XYZ file of C-alpha atoms in Angstrom:
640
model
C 24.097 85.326 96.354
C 23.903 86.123 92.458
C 24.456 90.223 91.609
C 22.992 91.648 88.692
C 23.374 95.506 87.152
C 20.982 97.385 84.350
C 21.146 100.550 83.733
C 23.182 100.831 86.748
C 21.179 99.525 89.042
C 21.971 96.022 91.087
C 20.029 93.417 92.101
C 21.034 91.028 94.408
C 18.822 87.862 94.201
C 18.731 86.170 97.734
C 17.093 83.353 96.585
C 20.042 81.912 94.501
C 21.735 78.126 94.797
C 19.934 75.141 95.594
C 17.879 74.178 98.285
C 18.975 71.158 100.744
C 16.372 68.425 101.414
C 14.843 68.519 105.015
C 15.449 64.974 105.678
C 19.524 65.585 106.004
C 20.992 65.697 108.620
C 23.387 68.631 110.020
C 26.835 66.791 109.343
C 25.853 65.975 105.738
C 24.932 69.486 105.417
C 28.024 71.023 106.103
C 29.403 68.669 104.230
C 27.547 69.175 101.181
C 28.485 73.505 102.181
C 32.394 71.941 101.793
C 32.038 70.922 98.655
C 29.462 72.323 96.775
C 30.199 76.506 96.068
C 26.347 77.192 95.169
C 25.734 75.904 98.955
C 28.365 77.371 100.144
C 26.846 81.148 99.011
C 23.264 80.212 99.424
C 21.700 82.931 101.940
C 18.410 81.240 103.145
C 16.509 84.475 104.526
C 13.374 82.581 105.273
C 13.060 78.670 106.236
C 11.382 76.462 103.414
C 9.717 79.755 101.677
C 8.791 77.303 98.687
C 5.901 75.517 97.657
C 5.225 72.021 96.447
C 5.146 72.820 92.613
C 4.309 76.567 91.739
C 3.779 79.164 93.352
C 0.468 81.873 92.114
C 0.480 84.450 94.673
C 2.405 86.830 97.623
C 1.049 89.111 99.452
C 2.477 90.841 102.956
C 0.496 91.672 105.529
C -0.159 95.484 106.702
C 1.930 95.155 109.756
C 4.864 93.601 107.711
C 5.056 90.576 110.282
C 4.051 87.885 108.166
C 4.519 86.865 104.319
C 1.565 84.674 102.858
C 1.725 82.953 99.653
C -0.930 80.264 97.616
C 0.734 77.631 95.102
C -0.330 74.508 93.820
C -0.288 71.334 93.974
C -2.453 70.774 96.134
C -3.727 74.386 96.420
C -2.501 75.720 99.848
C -1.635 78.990 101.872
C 1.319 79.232 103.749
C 2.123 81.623 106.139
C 5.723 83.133 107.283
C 6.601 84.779 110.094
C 9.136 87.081 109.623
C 10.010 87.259 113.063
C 10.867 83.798 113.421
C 12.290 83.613 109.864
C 9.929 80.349 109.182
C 6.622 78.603 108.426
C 3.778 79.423 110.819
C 0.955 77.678 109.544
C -0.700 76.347 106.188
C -3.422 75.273 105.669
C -5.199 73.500 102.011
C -7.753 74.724 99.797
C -10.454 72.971 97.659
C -9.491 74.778 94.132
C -6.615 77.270 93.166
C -6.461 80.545 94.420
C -6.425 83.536 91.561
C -5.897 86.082 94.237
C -6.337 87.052 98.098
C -6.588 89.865 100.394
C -5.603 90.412 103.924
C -8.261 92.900 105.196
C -6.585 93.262 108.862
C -2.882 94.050 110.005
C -2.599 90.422 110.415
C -3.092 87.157 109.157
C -6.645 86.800 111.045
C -8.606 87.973 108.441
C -7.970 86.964 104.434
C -10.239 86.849 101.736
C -9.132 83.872 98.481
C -10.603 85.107 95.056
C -11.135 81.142 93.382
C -10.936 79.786 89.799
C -14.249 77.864 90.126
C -15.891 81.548 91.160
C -15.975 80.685 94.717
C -14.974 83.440 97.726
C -13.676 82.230 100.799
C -13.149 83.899 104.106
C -11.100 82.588 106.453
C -10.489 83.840 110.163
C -7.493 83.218 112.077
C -8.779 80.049 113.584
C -9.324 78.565 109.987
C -12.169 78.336 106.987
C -15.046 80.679 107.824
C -17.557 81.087 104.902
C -18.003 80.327 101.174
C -20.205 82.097 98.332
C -19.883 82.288 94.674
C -20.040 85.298 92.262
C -22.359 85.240 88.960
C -19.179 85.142 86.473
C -15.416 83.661 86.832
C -12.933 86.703 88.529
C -9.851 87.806 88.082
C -9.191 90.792 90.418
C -10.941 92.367 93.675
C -10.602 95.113 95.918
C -11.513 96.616 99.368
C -13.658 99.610 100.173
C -12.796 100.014 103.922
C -15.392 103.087 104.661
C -18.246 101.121 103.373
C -17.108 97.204 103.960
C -17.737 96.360 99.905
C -15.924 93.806 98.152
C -15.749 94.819 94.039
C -15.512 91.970 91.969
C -14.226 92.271 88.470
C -13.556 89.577 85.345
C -15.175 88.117 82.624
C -18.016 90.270 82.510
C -18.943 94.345 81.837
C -20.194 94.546 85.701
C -18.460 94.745 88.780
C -20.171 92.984 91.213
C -20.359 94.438 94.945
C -20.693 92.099 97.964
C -21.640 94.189 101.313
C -19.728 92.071 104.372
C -21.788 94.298 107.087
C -25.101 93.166 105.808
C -24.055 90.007 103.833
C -25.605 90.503 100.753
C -24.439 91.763 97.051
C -25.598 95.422 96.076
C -26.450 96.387 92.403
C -23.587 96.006 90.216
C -21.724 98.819 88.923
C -22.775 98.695 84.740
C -18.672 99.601 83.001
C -18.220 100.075 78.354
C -16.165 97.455 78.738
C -16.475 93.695 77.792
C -14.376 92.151 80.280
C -12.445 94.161 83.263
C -9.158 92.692 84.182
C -7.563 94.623 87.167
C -8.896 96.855 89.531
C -7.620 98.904 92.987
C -9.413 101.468 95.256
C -7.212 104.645 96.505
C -7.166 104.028 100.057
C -6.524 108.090 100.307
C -9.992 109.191 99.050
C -11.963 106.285 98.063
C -11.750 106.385 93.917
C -12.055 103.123 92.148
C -10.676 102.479 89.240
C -10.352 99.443 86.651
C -9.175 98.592 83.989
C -10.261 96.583 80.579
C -9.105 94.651 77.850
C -9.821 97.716 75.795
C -7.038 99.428 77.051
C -9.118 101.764 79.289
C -9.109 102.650 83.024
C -12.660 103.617 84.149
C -12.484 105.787 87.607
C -16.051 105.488 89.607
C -17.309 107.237 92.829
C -18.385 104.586 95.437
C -20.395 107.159 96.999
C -22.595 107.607 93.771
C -22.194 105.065 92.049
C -21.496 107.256 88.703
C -18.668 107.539 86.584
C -16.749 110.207 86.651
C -13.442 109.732 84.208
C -12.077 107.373 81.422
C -8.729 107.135 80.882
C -7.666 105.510 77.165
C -4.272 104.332 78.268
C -3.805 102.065 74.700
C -3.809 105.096 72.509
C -1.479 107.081 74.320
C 0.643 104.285 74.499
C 1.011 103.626 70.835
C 3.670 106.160 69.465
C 5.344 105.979 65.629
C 8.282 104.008 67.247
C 6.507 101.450 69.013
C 5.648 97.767 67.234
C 2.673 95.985 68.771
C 0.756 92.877 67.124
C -2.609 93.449 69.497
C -4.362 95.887 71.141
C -2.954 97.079 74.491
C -4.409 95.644 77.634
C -4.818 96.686 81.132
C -3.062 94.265 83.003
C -1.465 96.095 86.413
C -3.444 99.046 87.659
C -1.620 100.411 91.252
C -2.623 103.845 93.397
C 0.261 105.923 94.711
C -0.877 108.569 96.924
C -3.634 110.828 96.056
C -3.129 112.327 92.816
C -0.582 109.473 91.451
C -1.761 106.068 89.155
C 0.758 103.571 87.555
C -0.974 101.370 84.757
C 0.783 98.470 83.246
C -0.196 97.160 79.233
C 0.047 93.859 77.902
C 2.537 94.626 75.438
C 5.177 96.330 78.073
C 5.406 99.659 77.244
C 6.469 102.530 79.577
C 10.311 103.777 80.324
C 12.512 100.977 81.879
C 13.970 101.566 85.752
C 15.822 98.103 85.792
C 14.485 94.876 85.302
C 15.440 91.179 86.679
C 14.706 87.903 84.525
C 14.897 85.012 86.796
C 15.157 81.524 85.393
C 11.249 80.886 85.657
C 8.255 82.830 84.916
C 6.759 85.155 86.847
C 3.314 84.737 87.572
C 3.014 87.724 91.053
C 5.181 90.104 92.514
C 4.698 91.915 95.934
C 7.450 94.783 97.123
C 8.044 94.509 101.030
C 6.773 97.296 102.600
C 9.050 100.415 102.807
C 11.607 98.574 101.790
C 13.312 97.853 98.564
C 12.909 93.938 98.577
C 10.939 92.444 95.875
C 9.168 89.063 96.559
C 7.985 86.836 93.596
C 5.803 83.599 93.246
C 7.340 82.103 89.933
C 6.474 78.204 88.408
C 8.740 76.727 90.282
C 9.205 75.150 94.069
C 11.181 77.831 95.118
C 9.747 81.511 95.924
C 12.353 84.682 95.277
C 13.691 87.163 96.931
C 15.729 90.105 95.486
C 16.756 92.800 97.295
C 17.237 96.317 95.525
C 18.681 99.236 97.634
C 18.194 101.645 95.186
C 14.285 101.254 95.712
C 14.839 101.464 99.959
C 16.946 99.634 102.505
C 16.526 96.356 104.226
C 13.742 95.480 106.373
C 13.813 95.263 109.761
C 14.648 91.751 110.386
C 17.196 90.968 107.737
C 18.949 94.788 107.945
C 22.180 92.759 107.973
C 21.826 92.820 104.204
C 23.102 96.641 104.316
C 26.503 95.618 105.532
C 26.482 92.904 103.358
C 25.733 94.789 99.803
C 28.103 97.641 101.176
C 30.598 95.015 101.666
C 30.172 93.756 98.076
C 30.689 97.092 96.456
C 34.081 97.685 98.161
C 34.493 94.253 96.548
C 33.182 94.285 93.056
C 32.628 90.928 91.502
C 31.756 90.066 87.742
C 28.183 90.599 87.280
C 26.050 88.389 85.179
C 25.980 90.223 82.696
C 29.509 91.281 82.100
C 30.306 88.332 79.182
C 27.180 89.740 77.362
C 26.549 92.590 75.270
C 22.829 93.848 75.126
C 21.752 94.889 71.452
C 18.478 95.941 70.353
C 17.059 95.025 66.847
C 18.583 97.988 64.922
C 21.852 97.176 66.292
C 21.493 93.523 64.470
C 20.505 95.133 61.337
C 23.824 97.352 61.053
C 25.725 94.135 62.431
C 24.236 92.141 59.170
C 23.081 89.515 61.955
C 19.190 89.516 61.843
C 19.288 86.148 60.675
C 20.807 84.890 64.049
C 17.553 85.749 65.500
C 15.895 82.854 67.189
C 19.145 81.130 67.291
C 21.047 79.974 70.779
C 23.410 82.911 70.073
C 20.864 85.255 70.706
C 18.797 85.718 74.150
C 15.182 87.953 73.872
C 15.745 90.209 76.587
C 12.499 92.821 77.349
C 13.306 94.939 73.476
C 16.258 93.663 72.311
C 18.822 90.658 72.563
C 22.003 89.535 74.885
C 25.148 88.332 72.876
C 28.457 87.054 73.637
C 30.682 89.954 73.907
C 33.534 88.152 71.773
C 30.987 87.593 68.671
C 29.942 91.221 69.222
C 33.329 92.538 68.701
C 34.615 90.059 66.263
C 31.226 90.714 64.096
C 32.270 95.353 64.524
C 35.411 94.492 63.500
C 34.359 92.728 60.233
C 31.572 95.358 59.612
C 33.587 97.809 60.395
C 37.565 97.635 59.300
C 38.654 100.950 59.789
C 37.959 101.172 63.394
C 41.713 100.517 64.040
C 42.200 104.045 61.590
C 39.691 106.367 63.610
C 40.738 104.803 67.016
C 44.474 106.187 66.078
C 43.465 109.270 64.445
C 41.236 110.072 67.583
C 44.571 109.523 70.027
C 46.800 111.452 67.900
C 44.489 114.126 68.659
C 44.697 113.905 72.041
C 48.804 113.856 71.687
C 47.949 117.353 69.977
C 45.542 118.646 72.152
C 47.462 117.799 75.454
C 50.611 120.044 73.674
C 48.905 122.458 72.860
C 47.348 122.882 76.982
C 51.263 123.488 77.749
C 51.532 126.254 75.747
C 50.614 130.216 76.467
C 47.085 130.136 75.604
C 44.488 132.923 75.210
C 42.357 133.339 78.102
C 38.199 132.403 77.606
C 36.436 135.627 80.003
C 32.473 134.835 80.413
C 29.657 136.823 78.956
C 29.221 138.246 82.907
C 31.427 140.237 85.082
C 35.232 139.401 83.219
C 37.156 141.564 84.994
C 36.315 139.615 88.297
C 37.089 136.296 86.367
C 40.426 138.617 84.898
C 41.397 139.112 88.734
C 40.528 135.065 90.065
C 43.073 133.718 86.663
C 45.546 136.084 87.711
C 45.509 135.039 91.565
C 45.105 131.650 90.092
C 48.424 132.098 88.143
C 49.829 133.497 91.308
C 48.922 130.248 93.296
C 50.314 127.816 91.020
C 53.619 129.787 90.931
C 53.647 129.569 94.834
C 52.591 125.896 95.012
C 55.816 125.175 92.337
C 58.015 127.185 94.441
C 57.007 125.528 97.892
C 55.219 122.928 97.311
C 51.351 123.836 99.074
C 48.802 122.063 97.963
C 46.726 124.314 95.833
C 42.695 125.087 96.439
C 40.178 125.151 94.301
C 39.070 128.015 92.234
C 35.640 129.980 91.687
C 35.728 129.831 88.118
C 36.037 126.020 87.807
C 33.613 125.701 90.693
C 29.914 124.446 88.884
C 28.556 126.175 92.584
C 29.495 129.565 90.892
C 29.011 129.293 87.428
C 25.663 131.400 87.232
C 27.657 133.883 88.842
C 29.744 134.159 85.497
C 26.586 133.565 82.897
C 23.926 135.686 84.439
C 23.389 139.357 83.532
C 21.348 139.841 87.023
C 25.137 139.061 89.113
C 27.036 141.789 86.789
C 29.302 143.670 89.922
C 28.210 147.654 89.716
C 31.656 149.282 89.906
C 29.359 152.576 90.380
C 27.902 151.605 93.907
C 28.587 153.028 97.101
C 29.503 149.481 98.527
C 31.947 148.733 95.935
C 33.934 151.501 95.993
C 34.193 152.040 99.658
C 35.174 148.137 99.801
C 37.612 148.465 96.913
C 39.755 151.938 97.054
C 42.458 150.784 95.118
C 39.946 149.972 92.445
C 40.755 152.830 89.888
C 44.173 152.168 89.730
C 43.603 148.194 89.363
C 40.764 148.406 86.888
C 42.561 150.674 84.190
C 45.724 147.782 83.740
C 42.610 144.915 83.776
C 40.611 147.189 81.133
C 43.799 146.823 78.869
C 44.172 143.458 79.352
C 40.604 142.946 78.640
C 40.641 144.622 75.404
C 43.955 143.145 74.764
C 42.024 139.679 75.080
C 38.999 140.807 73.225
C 41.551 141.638 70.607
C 43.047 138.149 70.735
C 39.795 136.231 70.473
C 38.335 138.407 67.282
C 42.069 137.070 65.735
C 41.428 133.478 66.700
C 38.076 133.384 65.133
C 39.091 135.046 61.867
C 42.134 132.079 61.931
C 39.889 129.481 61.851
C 42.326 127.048 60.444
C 45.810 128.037 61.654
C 46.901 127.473 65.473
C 46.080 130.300 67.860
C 49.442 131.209 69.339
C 49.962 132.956 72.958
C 51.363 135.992 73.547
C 53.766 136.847 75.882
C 52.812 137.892 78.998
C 52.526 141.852 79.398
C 55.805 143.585 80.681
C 54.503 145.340 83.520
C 54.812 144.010 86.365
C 51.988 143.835 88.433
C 52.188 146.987 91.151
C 53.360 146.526 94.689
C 50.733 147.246 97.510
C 49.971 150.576 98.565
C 51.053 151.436 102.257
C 48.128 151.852 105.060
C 48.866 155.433 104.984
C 47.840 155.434 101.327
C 45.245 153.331 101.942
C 43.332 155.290 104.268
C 43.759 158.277 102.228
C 41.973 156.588 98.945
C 39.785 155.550 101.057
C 38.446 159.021 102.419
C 39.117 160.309 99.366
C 36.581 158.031 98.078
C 34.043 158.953 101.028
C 34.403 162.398 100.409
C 33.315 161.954 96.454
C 30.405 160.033 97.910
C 29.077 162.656 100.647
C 29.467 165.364 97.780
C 27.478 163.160 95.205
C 24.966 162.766 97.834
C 24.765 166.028 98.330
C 24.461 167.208 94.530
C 21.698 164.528 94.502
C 19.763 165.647 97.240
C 20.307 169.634 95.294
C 18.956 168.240 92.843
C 15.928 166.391 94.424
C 15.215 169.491 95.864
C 15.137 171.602 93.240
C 12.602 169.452 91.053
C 10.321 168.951 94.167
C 10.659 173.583 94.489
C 9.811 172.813 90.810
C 6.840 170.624 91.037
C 5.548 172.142 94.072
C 2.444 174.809 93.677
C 1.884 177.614 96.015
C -1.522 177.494 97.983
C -2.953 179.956 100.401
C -2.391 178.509 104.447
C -5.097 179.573 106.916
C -4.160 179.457 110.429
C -6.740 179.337 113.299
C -6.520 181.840 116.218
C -7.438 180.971 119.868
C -10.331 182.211 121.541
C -9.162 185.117 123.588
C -6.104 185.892 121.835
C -5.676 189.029 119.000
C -3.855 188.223 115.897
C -0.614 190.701 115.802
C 1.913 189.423 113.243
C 3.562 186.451 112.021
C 6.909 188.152 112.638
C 6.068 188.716 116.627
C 5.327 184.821 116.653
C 7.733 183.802 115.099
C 10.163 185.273 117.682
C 8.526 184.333 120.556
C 8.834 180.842 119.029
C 12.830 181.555 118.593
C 12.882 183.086 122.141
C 10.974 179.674 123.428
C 14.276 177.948 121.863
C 16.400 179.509 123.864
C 18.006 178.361 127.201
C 16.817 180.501 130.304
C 20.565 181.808 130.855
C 20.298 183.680 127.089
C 16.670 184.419 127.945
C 18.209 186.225 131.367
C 20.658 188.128 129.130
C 18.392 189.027 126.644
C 15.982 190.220 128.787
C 18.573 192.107 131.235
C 19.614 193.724 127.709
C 16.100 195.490 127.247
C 16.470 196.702 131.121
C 13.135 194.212 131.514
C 15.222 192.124 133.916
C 17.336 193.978 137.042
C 20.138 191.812 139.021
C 21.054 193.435 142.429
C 23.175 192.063 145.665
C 21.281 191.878 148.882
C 23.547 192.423 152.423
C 23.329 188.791 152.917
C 25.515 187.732 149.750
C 22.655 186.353 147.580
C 21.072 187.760 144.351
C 17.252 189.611 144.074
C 16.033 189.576 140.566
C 13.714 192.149 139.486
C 11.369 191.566 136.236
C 9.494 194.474 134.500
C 6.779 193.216 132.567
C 7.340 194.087 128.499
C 4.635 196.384 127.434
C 3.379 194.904 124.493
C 2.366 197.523 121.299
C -1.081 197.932 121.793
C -0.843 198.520 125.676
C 1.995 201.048 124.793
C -0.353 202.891 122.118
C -3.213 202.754 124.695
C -1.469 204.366 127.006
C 0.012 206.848 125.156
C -3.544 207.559 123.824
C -4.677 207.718 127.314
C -2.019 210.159 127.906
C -3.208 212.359 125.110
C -6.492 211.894 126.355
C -5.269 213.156 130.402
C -3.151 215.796 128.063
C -6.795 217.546 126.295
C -8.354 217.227 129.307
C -5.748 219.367 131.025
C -6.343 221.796 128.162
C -10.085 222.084 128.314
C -10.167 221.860 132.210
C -7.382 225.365 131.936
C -9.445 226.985 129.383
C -12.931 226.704 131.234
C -10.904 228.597 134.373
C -9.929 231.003 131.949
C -13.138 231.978 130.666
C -14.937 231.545 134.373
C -12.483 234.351 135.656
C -12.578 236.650 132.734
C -15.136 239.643 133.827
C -18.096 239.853 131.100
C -18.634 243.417 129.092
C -21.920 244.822 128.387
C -24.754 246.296 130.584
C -25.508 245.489 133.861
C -27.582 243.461 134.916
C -30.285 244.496 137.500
């Protein structure tokens, strides 16, 4: 097995080493594993997964079972089962194959896309049906919801063939001259192909109608890029709903990794949630590389986990570890553009591989002074690194430095304690990348001000004044360095007081309550305060207040202490009354209390009755001075 690395990315080609004759027998074979190495670390996945000459196209079917593949010559399908890790069936064809489809999970139903403009079905039993298309193909797709075939190639139209009712429909009338690739999103039904203009032309299938163009060839050409034709369509590939990847002609687009195998390419077909890559190349021999970067092993070769896992933990030289990969500019400042074309250069996708001894011999000539800057650059270090062993002035953040004051001194702290007995130290906040926003933005500033802080912190005030002098001792320290741009900031000693013992918990709970009591009488103030701007704001309406039916409006005073009297319990109600002689407490022979209540005269029954009195009293009066005058004897004559 061969292991390859780009851009940091391996590749492990499965497909390596030569391939043993069938005709041997077993003994020969291991004998040939003895003494031949590239036997010896041949992995043979699949069971004579080659064809005759060359191979045109792979495919996999939906259900991932089985691996089906055309090549030439004589034009043939073969079919692998990847269950049984070997050659099912195959089965010859009258012309080369451009490209297939499997419509079902399985092999039972495939579709073959000719050179000579012939389509042939085939079942699972064998050939089913032939018919021919007006103009040669070179790409079709599948509309499941409406059973259409759409043909595209050497012509502006893209023929539709209708399996249900077996005949073709109108064609579908693109701008383009010739259509090269097409697919149909198998998420909402949008075709799409693409031309040799360098356009992808999205259509409806349920109207027929256009309904985008996408010009892919001038957004591709940048000021950078150098191409000698117009840019193609030649891959066009649905991800999901909303996703497209188009591929040009002249390879542009940002590079993942890439694998160059000894022959050309002509398909290549990705295993199904997987990252294994299958290719048909022109050559015998199909391959098979196996990425895990892109997903991990199928299902019936997982054992290649273990085995790639077991590789790392024993790295080997990669391919491309005597090589140095230089692109054209590099040549230029190497003075070697001349060498271009030659055997000591390899074209490699936009630039060139090179031995890596010429590459360094050829920087050295360029280049003599390398030797100078490579000592001048560790002489620097030697500086640098004495420099980190001397008292250096501490760099505070933008945000919150007297917490990151208080973690460097408790960091100092540590490192004395590890020296002293040897404990392994633990990491700290402020070289923790989890916490750095903690220490650059404005929104995490601690507010020393808050009633959680300084109930959590009671020893704060006393703390904070010795860190605010060290903090504009610092600030101090840093204006001097930048002023002395040139000269060598020296430390300063540390300060001479020493840092203050721990209070006792008797002093401890005094700050603390000390600190409650500021709060409840800042609260307090505040709510003053609130108060009187609300007295202030406030506006003084008239209040109405509705009176019963049957009931006479006295006074709000008399209400109010009834309402006060309603408060009270009954044993202060018993008192109270007992006070205004309305309640009278007596013994009775038999030992228990008799309560006697005297109703309260309210002031209108008491000015009734005293009115009634006055009434009784005139009454009296005139009653006593009608006797009087009755029994007085009357003067004048007699009557007769």
């Amino acid at each position: 097995m061969q292991v390859s690395s780009l851009n940091e990315v391996k590749i492990y080609s499965l497909s390596c080493g030569k391939s043993l004759p069938e005709w041997l027998s077993d003994r020969k074979k291991r004998a040939l594993q003895k003494k031949d190495v590239d036997v010896r670390r041949r992995i043979e996945l699949i069971q004579d997964f080659e064809m005759p000459t060359v191979c045109t196209t792979i495919k996999v079917s939906k259900d991932g079972q089985y691996i089906l593949a055309t090549g030439t010559y004589k034009p043939r399908v073969r079919c692998y089962d990847t269950y049984q890790l070997s050659l099912k069936f195959e089965r010859c064809l009258d012309s080369e194959v451009v490209t297939f489809e499997i419509l079902s999970d399985d092999y039972s139903k495939i579709v073959f896309l000719h050179n000579d403009r012939y389509i042939e079905f085939h079942s699972q039993s064998g050939f089913y049906y032939k018919t021919r298309i007006p103009k040669f193909g070179r790409d079709f797709s599948y509309h499941y919801p409406s059973c259409d075939l759409y043909f595209v190639g050497a012509s502006s139209e893209v023929y539709r063939l209708n399996l249900e009712q077996g005949r073709y429909l109108n064609p579908l009338q693109t701008d383009a001259a010739e259509n090269n690739v097409c697919d149909i999103n198998a998420v909402h039904g949008l075709f799409a192909t693409g031309t040799i203009e360098g356009r992808v032309e999205c259509w409806d299938p349920r109207v027929r109608k256009r309904v985008g163009v996408l010009d892919c060839a001038l957004n591709s050409v940048t000021a950078d890029s150098e191409i000698n034709s117009l840019p193609t369509i030649s891959a066009l590939k649905f991800n999901g709903a909303l996703t497209m990847a188009v591929g040009t002609s002249t390879g542009q687009g940002k590079i993942f990794t890439s694998l160059e195998p000894e022959h050309d390419l002509n398909d290549v077909c990705l295993y199904p949630n997987s990252g294994m890559l299958l290719t048909a190349n022109e050559a015998p021999k199909m391959g098979i590389y196996y990425i895990p970067v892109l997903g991990p092993a199928p299902r019936w070769c997982s054992f290649l986990d273990n085995l790639t896992e077991e590789l790392e933990e024993n790295p080997e030289s990669t391919v491309y570890d005597d090589y140095k990969f230089v692109t054209k500019k590099d040549l230029e400042n190497l003075g070697l553009t001349h060498l271009i074309g030659s055997p000591f250069l390899r074209a490699y996708m936009h630039g060139f591989f090179m031995d890596i001894r010429l590459y360094h011999k050829v920087k050295l000539m360029v280049n003599p002074f390398a030797y100078e800057e490579y000592r001048k650059d560790k002489i620097r270090q030697k500086i640098e690194e004495t420099r980190a062993q001397r008292v250096q002035l501490k760099k505070l953040p933008k945000v919150n430095k007297e917490l990151a004051l208080k973690l460097i001194e408790e960091e100092e702290e540590k490192q004395k304690a590890t020296l002293k007995k040897k404990v392994k130290s633990l990491p700290n906040i402020l070289t923790d990348d989890r916490f750095k926003v903690m220490f650059e933005n404005p929104d995490f500033q601690v507010d020393e001000e808050s009633e959680e802080f300084r109930l959590l912190n009671p020893l704060v005030s006393r703390i904070s004044e010795k860190r605010k002098k060290q903090l504009r001792l610092l600030e101090q320290q840093e204006l001097q360095a930048k002023n002395e741009e040139e000269e060598e900031p020296e430390g300063k000693p540390s300060d001479a007081e020493s840092s203050e013992s721990s209070d006792d918990e008797k002093a401890w709970v005094e700050e603390v309550r000390k600190q409650r009591r500021l709060l409840q009488q800042e609260e307090r103030a505040q709510r003053r305060r609130e108060q009187l701007e609300e007295d202030q704001e406030t506006v003084l309406k008239p209040q109405f207040y509705e009176i019963k039916a049957g009931e006479e409006f006295r006074s709000f005073k008399e209400s109010a202490t009834k309402q006060r009297l309603m408060n009270k319990t009954l044993e202060d109600r018993l008192k109270l009354e007992a006070k205004h002689g309305t309640l009278n407490v007596s013994d009775t022979t038999v030992g228990s209390k008799q309560l006697t209540f005297t109703l309260k005269r309210s002031e209108q029954q008491k000015k009734q009755q005293e009115a009634e009195k006055l009434h009784r009293q005139e009454r009296k009066k005139l009653r006593r001075s009608a006797g009087h005058l009755r029994s007085r004897p009357r003067r004048g004559r007699p009557f007769h």
